[in-house]
Phi, psi and omega in degrees: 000129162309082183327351145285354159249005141315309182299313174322282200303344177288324205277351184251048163239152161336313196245341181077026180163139205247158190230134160116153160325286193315302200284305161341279200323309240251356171291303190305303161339316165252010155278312172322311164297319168312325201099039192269297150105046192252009219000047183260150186254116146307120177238203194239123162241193170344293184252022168118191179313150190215142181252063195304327218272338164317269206303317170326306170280011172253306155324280187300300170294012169278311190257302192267297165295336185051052142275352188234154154220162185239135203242076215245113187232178199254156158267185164333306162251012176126326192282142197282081150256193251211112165227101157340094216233086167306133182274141184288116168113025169287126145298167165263087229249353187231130172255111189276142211313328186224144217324164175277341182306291203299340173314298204282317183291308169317322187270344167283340199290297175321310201261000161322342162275125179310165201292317176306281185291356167281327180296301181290314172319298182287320183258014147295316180282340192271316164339294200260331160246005127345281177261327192076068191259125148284336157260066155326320175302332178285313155327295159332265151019247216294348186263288225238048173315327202271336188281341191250069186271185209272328198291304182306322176296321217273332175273343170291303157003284206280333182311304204293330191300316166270001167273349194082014199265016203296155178238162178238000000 
């Protein structure tokens, strides 16, 4: 993967920088469905689809290219994440598979979400077109129990229905 279609996608969010691990992936994940053509490959881990080949290029434009920079502050209670920061005066240099409108719209849709339902969102998609589960939902359920409450499905729901990603 090019390490410049990080930057593309940092460069079409609003702030110019996704905040959490989790949600970096799952973002990138369903810019993949979209069609983004980044030619990266996803397997189903803990919290859902995963990129080793993602963290990896996110290391390297952290350490090698220096276009991102990470950004690690605490919650409330202690626990450590991450926040994915475009450096200032990175261009945007890879013109990506998909329109930059459409890009930009997606990615506010996205991140309008909490890290849990962005979460839920990809492997609802990954759930039902992945594996081919007809009853995903039972399935979640049974992956994500404390996380897939009717509110958090129901706000995943509507992300994938407006990303054009709907499942049935």
């Amino acid at each position: 993967m090019d390490n410049q279609i990080i930057a593309t996608v940092l460069a079409a969010t609003e702030r110019k920088r996704i905040v959490g691990r989790i949600r970096f992936q799952k973002v990138f994940y369903l810019l993949e469905q979209l069609g983004l053509d980044s030619g990266l490959k996803f397997s189903y881990h803990h919290y859902g689809p995963y990129s080793e080949e993602l963290s990896k290029s996110v290391q390297s434009a952290c350490v090698v290219d220096k276009i991102l920079k990470e950004q690690v502050d605490y919650t409330v209670y202690g626990n450590p994440f991450s926040t994915y920061i475009l450096e200032n005066g990175t261009e945007q240099t890879i013109t990506a598979k998909i329109p930059p409108e459409k890009m930009a719209r997606s990615l506010a849709e996205m991140l309008k979400l909490s890290s849990v339902q962005i979460e839920l969102a990809a492997t609802i998609h990954w759930i039902a077109t992945k594996e081919n589960f007809q009853d995903w939902r039972s399935e979640l359920v049974a992956r994500k129990a404390g996380k897939a409450t009717d509110a958090n499905v129901s706000r995943a729901l509507c992300l994938l229905d407006k990303l054009g990603l709907s499942v049935s």
